[in-house]
Each structure stands twice: as structure tokens, then as C-alpha cells.
């Protein structure tokens, strides 16, 4: 992750430490101390200031990066909207972690789901190499559509794991990301004003523009992914399908547990259960069409959420999936499952249990918190 | 770059003695939406005119921001950005640091000066953390707090810059309260404690002093701070024609002393040897008028005591430094 930043011609990193993101900024600071990182490292006094400094930096035309998690993301919440409203191509890594209270430093998606509607492109990485790749891609995506991009990676599972990452050579990344294209900045002549106040007659226009930019982003994201495939041989796309083509039950998920689910799905085939897995690489813009193509043959869909939408009938990802089904006129059995909160374990056996449950006949819609065999 | 490393370069050369010495080009266009006689707008205009070149302005949410920037119009003839209420020092940090990186890459020739305009609320209260962080990190910027002694944009609520005894909508006077019950925070001491090379107070009524201080601040390579007294006729309840007079009386009664802290050395820049009675300042503003009623006599005495104490402390600080 830090290497991706070092290689991507970044001008400014402003960040504040929080577990489990700390490792990323510590490495960037180390690179700065050794002259390997050529930009400015600004060790701000809070995450709110981290995003504020990124906004200021981005307004000069510079390429900026920050990383955070959990409480830090919550603290910078106000600024997420400023960044997207100002249409700044800021890139941020979010080491997804649970939110206080009770205090918990382990992984789940409550942090980013709380900021889901702040106008950021949201990408999810399943493993460390993907996180590295996605950060590099994120700079070009952000600069192509003038929207900020958050690359999500599961706290601890991915931030504190020792996986082999096939890094690209420095010059390959540097020439891939190049320098940011010109955009309106504070250094322009004649001078420009940014961050004006807009009254009820105009405000909604700006918001619709942001929605249009988000809706129009897929081709740009695909183009960057394709260009990246050419230099790396690696491609993720909006959805990653595993055994889903002929599956009766598809599990839809975000983040690192997709691998666990894949192992389970493969093993269940020998039991005669046709299970498949769809893991989303993009969450916003929501890849509804690709998702539908991946699940249209299935009878049941198990949607796995590592966050809660309190009081809602379906949790965040499940709501998105059901909206996509509704748009396509499809009615299927849907299970909205909350799991893995605060780092709660989820093993192959758990995925299998859910697949088996979904394979049984049951109501069209179920929603529950999953714990494993018992609540112990 | 560290906050305290700069050598004094201010002094004589920074002195502004006449109107002829200043750039007459306006950097703030007329026709903005401020109330007639708005003190903060006078401060902003004067400060911008003291600049030898166009600075980048970072503006906190507050009166100055809202009256100058209603889309699709802007009053700013210099680069300007508003992001939020509490984070101007952090936004300015990012602008400044990013320019350094761009210069190192050879993409820009030099860094432009960065000036922050934030109200007392955006500085003394909600923005103090971001301000402290920026000062500690030593970003090169001039941070200007225009002090109208309350949250005016939201309708005259108290801030920690509101003086003792003053009426605001959240510090009303009544049978128990005398108006605001707490003293004004000493923001310059807080800023100076960060070891910045230059921090000073100034008032819109003393424009030569104000502009001289801007020039002095600009001569330092590091964060500098100006606390500028900027009366608000709407919030303080006085006639719009009296804005400068009110500011002047604040200085002449020792209510708002003019001083600077240069490399840690205090200096009173306008010694007030024969102060006018405090009542001369209080009586022309609605926010203090109750203090002149018999039932608030104690509060009035308390306020006078605070004013005297502050002046004595400043005198002590200034003479202690002289004796060194
Ligand atoms: C986080 C946040 N809290 C509250 C507000 C509401 N608000 C906007 S301006 C303001 C007061 C500004 O006071 P000050 O900084 O003294 O500037 P003035 O309006 O007096 O010029 C407040 C409370 C806000 N914009 N943002
Ligand atoms: S309310 Fe006060 S500070 Fe605000 S514009 Fe009017 S005079 Fe200026
Ligand atoms: Mg104010």
C-alpha cells in the first residue's frame, strides 16, 4: 500500500495514525525520511485535518493521498462531502474497522458504510496485492472523473498480513499514473474562487452533477483497469465471479472473506450443492448490471454485510442487491446476513452452513445476524 | 522548517507610514453582501492591500465568507477557497505543503503567500485544534483572526472571544447573569506559546499599525498570526457609521491593547498612557448598555478589573523583555 503511494508520483500525504491503518502511514513516513517518497508528508493533528489538508493540497493541482479507518473516518466525515462536492480527485485507503462503542479495533465495514453516501467512488480489495493495485488505479480513476476514491481493505485481515505482493517496477507505475491532468486550481490566472455558497435555486444542480459523474464513471474505471492489466497482467473488474454461472445459490460479498466463501463453495460442489460466490470490486458506483448477470441463474442469494443498517429490513449491501433485482424484475430468495462485526471470525464451515441454509426452501426474504453454530 | 527558526526581519522596513506606500489595487471587489459598516470587511480589505502580491486566501465559514461568495458570484479578485468552519488552518497547511512539492518537481516556479481569514469562532473555539496543529508544524502562512467577538453569521451567539459582561443571544443578561459570565480567551498568548516568530493584535481603527504588522508578519518564514479587532454593528448594537469609532475607543480605553510578540518578545505598539474611561467604549454599544445600570455595577467593576489586569500583565511582559 505504502509502496503504491511511493511509486505513484504523489505530492502530498496528510494522515493521522489509527489502528489498523498505522502501518501504511508509518511506512510512508519512513520513505519520506529516506528521500524515497518525493512528496510532502504532513503529520496532521487529526483525521479531520488530514482530509482538510488533502483538500487544500488537491486544490493546487497536486496529487494527494491519505489513509484512515474507523473513528478516523468518522471524524473526517464532514470533509468527505467537501472533497466530493469540490470534485477533487483525492485517493484514500480505508482499513475497514468497527466503530466505537463498544471500542473494537478489528475489522468490519461499519466505518465506510457510514460514509457510503458521501460521493466517493468505493473500491474493495480482497487481498494485499489487490489493495496495492487498486491504489495505483485509484489515482487515474479519480483524475479521469474528478471524484475522490476510497480503496477499502479489511482491517487486520489485510493490513497486518504477510502475503506475497508482486509489486511492479517503480518506473512502470510512475509512467502508468503519470502526472495529474490539468484541472481548475488556486494557482490559476485569472484567479478562481472555490467552495462558494449555493442557495436553494442552484444547490441541487451540483448534487445532480455528482450523481451523473458517478453514473458515468464505469467506462473510465474499466479503461483504467484494462490499462493496468496490460502492465500487470492483473484485472479485477466490478464483480469477481466464482462458480456463479451455474450456481443455485450465490453468496454476494465485499472484502476479504470472499476467499473463504470460495473455498466453501468449491467444497460444497462435492455434496451436490451448487454454490457460487460474487465478490464486488466496486461498491460505488454500484455495478448492478454485472451483478445481475452473475446472479440471474441462481434461485437464492445470500448477501453478506459486515455492517448494520439499524432498523432497516435489509442491510446495506442487501438493499443494493435487492434494488438491482427489482429493477430487473427478478424475484429470488434473498438472505440479508450480518456477519463478522468487530472482527468476528467467519470460516469455511460458516460459509457452508449459510449455503446449506439457503439451499433449503424458505421464505423469499430473511434477515439475521450470523454467529456460527452457537453464540459462544 | 520549524516555527521558531526565523530571524527577525521586520522592523523599520515593514513600517507603513502613508497611504502612498500601499498598493491601491483592490483585491476585494465592492458590491458584496456585508452589512453597511461591517468591521470584518474593512479588516480584510486593508490586510489584502498591505500585500505586495496576490495571496491565496483560505476563508473559514462565517460572515466574511457568506457575504462574499454566493454562487455564481464572488467578491474575490485573488485566489480564494472556503471549505468549512473549523479547518482553515489545515486547508492552508495542505495548500502550502502541496505548493512546496510542486515547486520541487519544477511544476511551479515559486510558492504563493497563503493567508487565512477566520472569525473568532473559527479561531478561538472550533478551529483552535487545526490552528495549533498548523502552528506546530510550521507551515508558512499568515493566519488572520478577525474578531467581532461572537458568532455573527449564525445570529450573535457567544464565543470564547466574547468579553465578560457582553450580551449575546446565548449570553443574555438577566436577574442572575450579567451577560457573558466568562472572560475573553487570550488567543495571542496561546499562539505565541507555539513559538511562532510573529503574533500581534491590531485594529481596523489603526490602519498604519495594522498594515505594518501585516508586512512584518510577511517578512517571516513560518506561521504568523494577527488578531484583528473588527466591530460588528449588527451584533454589538451600534450605528453603522460608528464602526471605526468603536474600534478606536476599544484601543483608547485599553479594552483592546495593540501589541506584538516578535520572537517571543512582547511590545506594546500603541502605549495608551492616558486611557479614556471604559464607559466611553461601553456606552455606545447596545451589548454593554446594561452594565451601566445600577443592578449590574458589580459586573462593570469586574470588567474594569479585567481590563486593568490585562494591561498590567502586558506592560509587565513588555518591560520584562526589555530588561533582558
Ligand atoms: C461544524 C460547524 N458547526 C457549526 C456551524 C455553524 N456556523 C457557521 S458560521 C458560525 C459562526 C461563525 O462565527 P465566527 O467564526 O466568529 O465568524 P463570524 O460569523 O462572526 O464572522 C457557526 C456557528 C458550521 N458551519 N459548522
Ligand atoms: S453581521 Fe456583523 S460581521 Fe456580519 S456582515 Fe453584518 S456587520 Fe459584518
Ligand atoms: Mg465572530
PDB file of N, CA, C and O in Angstrom, chain B residues 178-239:
ATOM      1  N   UNK B 178     -24.925  38.400  34.274  1.00  0.00           N
ATOM      2  CA  UNK B 178     -24.591  39.789  33.922  1.00  0.00           C
ATOM      3  C   UNK B 178     -24.381  39.976  32.426  1.00  0.00           C
ATOM      4  O   UNK B 178     -23.802  40.969  31.988  1.00  0.00           O
ATOM      5  N   UNK B 179     -24.841  39.039  31.608  1.00  0.00           N
ATOM      6  CA  UNK B 179     -24.359  38.924  30.241  1.00  0.00           C
ATOM      7  C   UNK B 179     -23.374  37.772  30.258  1.00  0.00           C
ATOM      8  O   UNK B 179     -23.529  36.839  31.067  1.00  0.00           O
ATOM      9  N   UNK B 180     -22.340  37.816  29.402  1.00  0.00           N
ATOM     10  CA  UNK B 180     -21.405  36.682  29.407  1.00  0.00           C
ATOM     11  C   UNK B 180     -20.689  36.581  30.749  1.00  0.00           C
ATOM     12  O   UNK B 180     -20.228  37.572  31.291  1.00  0.00           O
ATOM     13  N   UNK B 181     -20.603  35.367  31.268  1.00  0.00           N
ATOM     14  CA  UNK B 181     -20.063  35.186  32.612  1.00  0.00           C
ATOM     15  C   UNK B 181     -18.579  34.871  32.626  1.00  0.00           C
ATOM     16  O   UNK B 181     -17.974  34.788  33.678  1.00  0.00           O
ATOM     17  N   UNK B 182     -17.989  34.661  31.456  1.00  0.00           N
ATOM     18  CA  UNK B 182     -16.591  34.256  31.418  1.00  0.00           C
ATOM     19  C   UNK B 182     -15.750  35.323  30.726  1.00  0.00           C
ATOM     20  O   UNK B 182     -16.250  36.116  29.938  1.00  0.00           O
ATOM     21  N   UNK B 183     -14.451  35.285  31.000  1.00  0.00           N
ATOM     22  CA  UNK B 183     -13.532  36.257  30.409  1.00  0.00           C
ATOM     23  C   UNK B 183     -13.174  35.858  28.985  1.00  0.00           C
ATOM     24  O   UNK B 183     -13.425  34.739  28.556  1.00  0.00           O
ATOM     25  N   UNK B 184     -12.585  36.791  28.270  1.00  0.00           N
ATOM     26  CA  UNK B 184     -12.131  36.516  26.907  1.00  0.00           C
ATOM     27  C   UNK B 184     -10.844  35.706  26.946  1.00  0.00           C
ATOM     28  O   UNK B 184      -9.966  35.957  27.764  1.00  0.00           O
ATOM     29  N   UNK B 185     -10.764  34.768  26.060  1.00  0.00           N
ATOM     30  CA  UNK B 185      -9.557  33.929  25.974  1.00  0.00           C
ATOM     31  C   UNK B 185      -8.386  34.753  25.429  1.00  0.00           C
ATOM     32  O   UNK B 185      -8.584  35.580  24.532  1.00  0.00           O
ATOM     33  N   UNK B 186      -7.190  34.496  25.926  1.00  0.00           N
ATOM     34  CA  UNK B 186      -6.003  35.211  25.437  1.00  0.00           C
ATOM     35  C   UNK B 186      -5.385  34.435  24.271  1.00  0.00           C
ATOM     36  O   UNK B 186      -4.440  33.673  24.436  1.00  0.00           O
ATOM     37  N   UNK B 187      -5.932  34.658  23.098  1.00  0.00           N
ATOM     38  CA  UNK B 187      -5.526  33.842  21.944  1.00  0.00           C
ATOM     39  C   UNK B 187      -4.085  34.123  21.522  1.00  0.00           C
ATOM     40  O   UNK B 187      -3.372  33.233  21.073  1.00  0.00           O
ATOM     41  N   UNK B 188      -3.657  35.382  21.658  1.00  0.00           N
ATOM     42  CA  UNK B 188      -2.295  35.699  21.214  1.00  0.00           C
ATOM     43  C   UNK B 188      -1.268  34.961  22.078  1.00  0.00           C
ATOM     44  O   UNK B 188      -0.263  34.449  21.570  1.00  0.00           O
ATOM     45  N   UNK B 189      -1.538  34.876  23.389  1.00  0.00           N
ATOM     46  CA  UNK B 189      -0.613  34.137  24.261  1.00  0.00           C
ATOM     47  C   UNK B 189      -0.583  32.663  23.876  1.00  0.00           C
ATOM     48  O   UNK B 189       0.479  32.032  23.874  1.00  0.00           O
ATOM     49  N   UNK B 190      -1.762  32.131  23.531  1.00  0.00           N
ATOM     50  CA  UNK B 190      -1.827  30.713  23.135  1.00  0.00           C
ATOM     51  C   UNK B 190      -1.014  30.494  21.861  1.00  0.00           C
ATOM     52  O   UNK B 190      -0.230  29.557  21.749  1.00  0.00           O
ATOM     53  N   UNK B 191      -1.197  31.392  20.914  1.00  0.00           N
ATOM     54  CA  UNK B 191      -0.462  31.276  19.651  1.00  0.00           C
ATOM     55  C   UNK B 191       1.039  31.455  19.905  1.00  0.00           C
ATOM     56  O   UNK B 191       1.864  30.672  19.432  1.00  0.00           O
ATOM     57  N   UNK B 192       1.369  32.485  20.684  1.00  0.00           N
ATOM     58  CA  UNK B 192       2.790  32.764  20.942  1.00  0.00           C
ATOM     59  C   UNK B 192       3.458  31.583  21.641  1.00  0.00           C
ATOM     60  O   UNK B 192       4.640  31.306  21.418  1.00  0.00           O
ATOM     61  N   UNK B 193       2.696  30.867  22.464  1.00  0.00           N
ATOM     62  CA  UNK B 193       3.260  29.721  23.182  1.00  0.00           C
ATOM     63  C   UNK B 193       3.711  28.608  22.236  1.00  0.00           C
ATOM     64  O   UNK B 193       4.447  27.718  22.628  1.00  0.00           O
ATOM     65  N   UNK B 194       3.262  28.664  20.981  1.00  0.00           N
ATOM     66  CA  UNK B 194       3.729  27.683  19.993  1.00  0.00           C
ATOM     67  C   UNK B 194       5.124  28.031  19.476  1.00  0.00           C
ATOM     68  O   UNK B 194       5.684  27.300  18.676  1.00  0.00           O
ATOM     69  N   UNK B 195       5.627  29.196  19.899  1.00  0.00           N
ATOM     70  CA  UNK B 195       6.959  29.594  19.447  1.00  0.00           C
ATOM     71  C   UNK B 195       6.977  30.135  18.031  1.00  0.00           C
ATOM     72  O   UNK B 195       7.993  30.070  17.347  1.00  0.00           O
ATOM     73  N   UNK B 196       5.853  30.689  17.571  1.00  0.00           N
ATOM     74  CA  UNK B 196       5.841  31.256  16.215  1.00  0.00           C
ATOM     75  C   UNK B 196       6.640  32.560  16.215  1.00  0.00           C
ATOM     76  O   UNK B 196       6.756  33.220  17.250  1.00  0.00           O
ATOM     77  N   UNK B 197       7.206  32.938  15.073  1.00  0.00           N
ATOM     78  CA  UNK B 197       8.054  34.127  15.063  1.00  0.00           C
ATOM     79  C   UNK B 197       7.306  35.440  15.286  1.00  0.00           C
ATOM     80  O   UNK B 197       7.875  36.390  15.806  1.00  0.00           O
ATOM     81  N   UNK B 198       6.029  35.469  14.882  1.00  0.00           N
ATOM     82  CA  UNK B 198       5.332  36.748  14.987  1.00  0.00           C
ATOM     83  C   UNK B 198       3.848  36.560  15.246  1.00  0.00           C
ATOM     84  O   UNK B 198       3.166  35.828  14.513  1.00  0.00           O
ATOM     85  N   UNK B 199       3.342  37.215  16.291  1.00  0.00           N
ATOM     86  CA  UNK B 199       1.914  37.245  16.574  1.00  0.00           C
ATOM     87  C   UNK B 199       1.602  38.639  17.092  1.00  0.00           C
ATOM     88  O   UNK B 199       2.398  39.211  17.844  1.00  0.00           O
ATOM     89  N   UNK B 200       0.471  39.193  16.681  1.00  0.00           N
ATOM     90  CA  UNK B 200       0.178  40.560  17.090  1.00  0.00           C
ATOM     91  C   UNK B 200      -1.317  40.799  17.118  1.00  0.00           C
ATOM     92  O   UNK B 200      -2.089  40.085  16.474  1.00  0.00           O
ATOM     93  N   UNK B 201      -1.717  41.819  17.862  1.00  0.00           N
ATOM     94  CA  UNK B 201      -3.081  42.313  17.765  1.00  0.00           C
ATOM     95  C   UNK B 201      -3.060  43.549  16.874  1.00  0.00           C
ATOM     96  O   UNK B 201      -2.014  44.189  16.697  1.00  0.00           O
ATOM     97  N   UNK B 202      -4.204  43.879  16.326  1.00  0.00           N
ATOM     98  CA  UNK B 202      -4.326  45.091  15.511  1.00  0.00           C
ATOM     99  C   UNK B 202      -5.802  45.462  15.490  1.00  0.00           C
ATOM    100  O   UNK B 202      -6.652  44.678  15.909  1.00  0.00           O
ATOM    101  N   UNK B 203      -6.059  46.660  15.024  1.00  0.00           N
ATOM    102  CA  UNK B 203      -7.447  47.103  14.972  1.00  0.00           C
ATOM    103  C   UNK B 203      -7.700  47.828  13.662  1.00  0.00           C
ATOM    104  O   UNK B 203      -6.815  48.507  13.133  1.00  0.00           O
ATOM    105  N   UNK B 204      -8.925  47.701  13.163  1.00  0.00           N
ATOM    106  CA  UNK B 204      -9.257  48.379  11.904  1.00  0.00           C
ATOM    107  C   UNK B 204      -9.177  49.895  12.060  1.00  0.00           C
ATOM    108  O   UNK B 204      -9.073  50.620  11.080  1.00  0.00           O
ATOM    109  N   UNK B 205      -9.195  50.392  13.302  1.00  0.00           N
ATOM    110  CA  UNK B 205      -9.153  51.837  13.511  1.00  0.00           C
ATOM    111  C   UNK B 205      -7.727  52.380  13.374  1.00  0.00           C
ATOM    112  O   UNK B 205      -7.538  53.574  13.218  1.00  0.00           O
ATOM    113  N   UNK B 206      -6.745  51.514  13.434  1.00  0.00           N
ATOM    114  CA  UNK B 206      -5.344  51.950  13.363  1.00  0.00           C
ATOM    115  C   UNK B 206      -4.692  51.271  12.165  1.00  0.00           C
ATOM    116  O   UNK B 206      -3.958  50.307  12.301  1.00  0.00           O
ATOM    117  N   UNK B 207      -5.025  51.820  10.978  1.00  0.00           N
ATOM    118  CA  UNK B 207      -4.679  51.101   9.755  1.00  0.00           C
ATOM    119  C   UNK B 207      -3.177  51.041   9.482  1.00  0.00           C
ATOM    120  O   UNK B 207      -2.684  50.077   8.928  1.00  0.00           O
ATOM    121  N   UNK B 208      -2.453  52.088   9.893  1.00  0.00           N
ATOM    122  CA  UNK B 208      -0.999  52.039   9.641  1.00  0.00           C
ATOM    123  C   UNK B 208      -0.364  50.933  10.473  1.00  0.00           C
ATOM    124  O   UNK B 208       0.491  50.191   9.999  1.00  0.00           O
ATOM    125  N   UNK B 209      -0.803  50.868  11.709  1.00  0.00           N
ATOM    126  CA  UNK B 209      -0.314  49.825  12.609  1.00  0.00           C
ATOM    127  C   UNK B 209      -0.680  48.444  12.056  1.00  0.00           C
ATOM    128  O   UNK B 209       0.152  47.535  12.014  1.00  0.00           O
ATOM    129  N   UNK B 210      -1.926  48.328  11.601  1.00  0.00           N
ATOM    130  CA  UNK B 210      -2.391  47.040  11.060  1.00  0.00           C
ATOM    131  C   UNK B 210      -1.563  46.625   9.848  1.00  0.00           C
ATOM    132  O   UNK B 210      -1.061  45.504   9.757  1.00  0.00           O
ATOM    133  N   UNK B 211      -1.388  47.553   8.916  1.00  0.00           N
ATOM    134  CA  UNK B 211      -0.664  47.204   7.692  1.00  0.00           C
ATOM    135  C   UNK B 211       0.809  46.951   7.959  1.00  0.00           C
ATOM    136  O   UNK B 211       1.433  46.080   7.339  1.00  0.00           O
ATOM    137  N   UNK B 212       1.361  47.713   8.892  1.00  0.00           N
ATOM    138  CA  UNK B 212       2.760  47.478   9.270  1.00  0.00           C
ATOM    139  C   UNK B 212       2.906  46.062   9.809  1.00  0.00           C
ATOM    140  O   UNK B 212       3.865  45.351   9.482  1.00  0.00           O
ATOM    141  N   UNK B 213       1.942  45.657  10.601  1.00  0.00           N
ATOM    142  CA  UNK B 213       2.019  44.319  11.196  1.00  0.00           C
ATOM    143  C   UNK B 213       1.859  43.225  10.138  1.00  0.00           C
ATOM    144  O   UNK B 213       2.485  42.172  10.233  1.00  0.00           O
ATOM    145  N   UNK B 214       1.035  43.497   9.136  1.00  0.00           N
ATOM    146  CA  UNK B 214       0.922  42.520   8.045  1.00  0.00           C
ATOM    147  C   UNK B 214       2.283  42.381   7.366  1.00  0.00           C
ATOM    148  O   UNK B 214       2.790  41.274   7.153  1.00  0.00           O
ATOM    149  N   UNK B 215       2.886  43.504   7.046  1.00  0.00           N
ATOM    150  CA  UNK B 215       4.193  43.472   6.368  1.00  0.00           C
ATOM    151  C   UNK B 215       5.242  42.758   7.219  1.00  0.00           C
ATOM    152  O   UNK B 215       6.060  41.996   6.719  1.00  0.00           O
ATOM    153  N   UNK B 216       5.208  43.042   8.503  1.00  0.00           N
ATOM    154  CA  UNK B 216       6.152  42.373   9.407  1.00  0.00           C
ATOM    155  C   UNK B 216       5.933  40.871   9.387  1.00  0.00           C
ATOM    156  O   UNK B 216       6.870  40.089   9.282  1.00  0.00           O
ATOM    157  N   UNK B 217       4.673  40.495   9.496  1.00  0.00           N
ATOM    158  CA  UNK B 217       4.349  39.065   9.506  1.00  0.00           C
ATOM    159  C   UNK B 217       4.868  38.406   8.234  1.00  0.00           C
ATOM    160  O   UNK B 217       5.438  37.316   8.271  1.00  0.00           O
ATOM    161  N   UNK B 218       4.703  39.102   7.097  1.00  0.00           N
ATOM    162  CA  UNK B 218       5.108  38.517   5.818  1.00  0.00           C
ATOM    163  C   UNK B 218       6.619  38.364   5.703  1.00  0.00           C
ATOM    164  O   UNK B 218       7.114  37.602   4.884  1.00  0.00           O
ATOM    165  N   UNK B 219       7.347  39.106   6.518  1.00  0.00           N
ATOM    166  CA  UNK B 219       8.806  39.019   6.415  1.00  0.00           C
ATOM    167  C   UNK B 219       9.341  37.764   7.100  1.00  0.00           C
ATOM    168  O   UNK B 219      10.510  37.457   6.996  1.00  0.00           O
ATOM    169  N   UNK B 220       8.475  37.039   7.779  1.00  0.00           N
ATOM    170  CA  UNK B 220       8.929  35.827   8.470  1.00  0.00           C
ATOM    171  C   UNK B 220       8.625  34.572   7.671  1.00  0.00           C
ATOM    172  O   UNK B 220       7.584  34.464   7.022  1.00  0.00           O
ATOM    173  N   UNK B 221       9.553  33.627   7.795  1.00  0.00           N
ATOM    174  CA  UNK B 221       9.399  32.364   7.105  1.00  0.00           C
ATOM    175  C   UNK B 221       8.799  31.357   8.083  1.00  0.00           C
ATOM    176  O   UNK B 221       9.509  30.606   8.725  1.00  0.00           O
ATOM    177  N   UNK B 222       7.506  31.383   8.229  1.00  0.00           N
ATOM    178  CA  UNK B 222       6.872  30.464   9.174  1.00  0.00           C
ATOM    179  C   UNK B 222       5.467  30.930   9.427  1.00  0.00           C
ATOM    180  O   UNK B 222       4.994  31.871   8.790  1.00  0.00           O
ATOM    181  N   UNK B 223       4.773  30.302  10.341  1.00  0.00           N
ATOM    182  CA  UNK B 223       3.413  30.733  10.608  1.00  0.00           C
ATOM    183  C   UNK B 223       3.407  32.029  11.410  1.00  0.00           C
ATOM    184  O   UNK B 223       4.192  32.200  12.347  1.00  0.00           O
ATOM    185  N   UNK B 224       2.545  32.949  11.034  1.00  0.00           N
ATOM    186  CA  UNK B 224       2.397  34.203  11.777  1.00  0.00           C
ATOM    187  C   UNK B 224       0.912  34.427  12.012  1.00  0.00           C
ATOM    188  O   UNK B 224       0.075  33.829  11.339  1.00  0.00           O
ATOM    189  N   UNK B 225       0.621  35.294  12.968  1.00  0.00           N
ATOM    190  CA  UNK B 225      -0.764  35.396  13.427  1.00  0.00           C
ATOM    191  C   UNK B 225      -1.136  36.842  13.707  1.00  0.00           C
ATOM    192  O   UNK B 225      -0.382  37.569  14.357  1.00  0.00           O
ATOM    193  N   UNK B 226      -2.290  37.239  13.220  1.00  0.00           N
ATOM    194  CA  UNK B 226      -2.810  38.570  13.538  1.00  0.00           C
ATOM    195  C   UNK B 226      -4.205  38.442  14.132  1.00  0.00           C
ATOM    196  O   UNK B 226      -5.073  37.773  13.560  1.00  0.00           O
ATOM    197  N   UNK B 227      -4.379  39.072  15.275  1.00  0.00           N
ATOM    198  CA  UNK B 227      -5.676  39.101  15.930  1.00  0.00           C
ATOM    199  C   UNK B 227      -6.232  40.510  15.739  1.00  0.00           C
ATOM    200  O   UNK B 227      -5.756  41.460  16.345  1.00  0.00           O
ATOM    201  N   UNK B 228      -7.203  40.636  14.846  1.00  0.00           N
ATOM    202  CA  UNK B 228      -7.640  41.963  14.406  1.00  0.00           C
ATOM    203  C   UNK B 228      -9.026  42.303  14.955  1.00  0.00           C
ATOM    204  O   UNK B 228      -9.993  41.568  14.720  1.00  0.00           O
ATOM    205  N   UNK B 229      -9.085  43.398  15.654  1.00  0.00           N
ATOM    206  CA  UNK B 229     -10.355  43.847  16.228  1.00  0.00           C
ATOM    207  C   UNK B 229     -11.244  44.412  15.129  1.00  0.00           C
ATOM    208  O   UNK B 229     -10.849  45.329  14.403  1.00  0.00           O
ATOM    209  N   UNK B 230     -12.446  43.852  15.007  1.00  0.00           N
ATOM    210  CA  UNK B 230     -13.301  44.184  13.871  1.00  0.00           C
ATOM    211  C   UNK B 230     -14.764  44.268  14.311  1.00  0.00           C
ATOM    212  O   UNK B 230     -15.507  43.293  14.253  1.00  0.00           O
ATOM    213  N   UNK B 231     -15.173  45.443  14.775  1.00  0.00           N
ATOM    214  CA  UNK B 231     -16.526  45.589  15.326  1.00  0.00           C
ATOM    215  C   UNK B 231     -17.629  45.242  14.326  1.00  0.00           C
ATOM    216  O   UNK B 231     -17.509  45.505  13.125  1.00  0.00           O
ATOM    217  N   UNK B 232     -18.687  44.677  14.857  1.00  0.00           N
ATOM    218  CA  UNK B 232     -19.858  44.288  14.071  1.00  0.00           C
ATOM    219  C   UNK B 232     -21.045  45.077  14.599  1.00  0.00           C
ATOM    220  O   UNK B 232     -21.486  44.862  15.727  1.00  0.00           O
ATOM    221  N   UNK B 233     -21.526  45.999  13.780  1.00  0.00           N
ATOM    222  CA  UNK B 233     -22.598  46.867  14.283  1.00  0.00           C
ATOM    223  C   UNK B 233     -23.892  46.107  14.535  1.00  0.00           C
ATOM    224  O   UNK B 233     -24.660  46.427  15.420  1.00  0.00           O
ATOM    225  N   UNK B 234     -24.136  45.065  13.748  1.00  0.00           N
ATOM    226  CA  UNK B 234     -25.344  44.258  13.946  1.00  0.00           C
ATOM    227  C   UNK B 234     -25.320  43.563  15.304  1.00  0.00           C
ATOM    228  O   UNK B 234     -26.285  43.577  16.040  1.00  0.00           O
ATOM    229  N   UNK B 235     -24.187  42.979  15.601  1.00  0.00           N
ATOM    230  CA  UNK B 235     -24.104  42.168  16.804  1.00  0.00           C
ATOM    231  C   UNK B 235     -23.825  42.964  18.070  1.00  0.00           C
ATOM    232  O   UNK B 235     -24.212  42.558  19.161  1.00  0.00           O
ATOM    233  N   UNK B 236     -23.147  44.102  17.884  1.00  0.00           N
ATOM    234  CA  UNK B 236     -22.777  44.889  19.064  1.00  0.00           C
ATOM    235  C   UNK B 236     -23.804  45.984  19.338  1.00  0.00           C
ATOM    236  O   UNK B 236     -23.725  46.676  20.331  1.00  0.00           O
ATOM    237  N   UNK B 237     -24.707  46.130  18.386  1.00  0.00           N
ATOM    238  CA  UNK B 237     -25.789  47.090  18.529  1.00  0.00           C
ATOM    239  C   UNK B 237     -25.291  48.535  18.597  1.00  0.00           C
ATOM    240  O   UNK B 237     -25.348  49.179  19.628  1.00  0.00           O
ATOM    241  N   UNK B 238     -24.731  48.983  17.460  1.00  0.00           N
ATOM    242  CA  UNK B 238     -24.404  50.401  17.353  1.00  0.00           C
ATOM    243  C   UNK B 238     -24.681  50.864  15.935  1.00  0.00           C
ATOM    244  O   UNK B 238     -24.875  50.032  15.030  1.00  0.00           O
ATOM    245  N   UNK B 239     -24.680  52.146  15.714  1.00  0.00           N
ATOM    246  CA  UNK B 239     -24.984  52.691  14.399  1.00  0.00           C
ATOM    247  C   UNK B 239     -23.844  52.361  13.425  1.00  0.00           C
ATOM    248  O   UNK B 239     -22.674  52.517  13.774  1.00  0.00           O
TER     249      UNK B 239
END
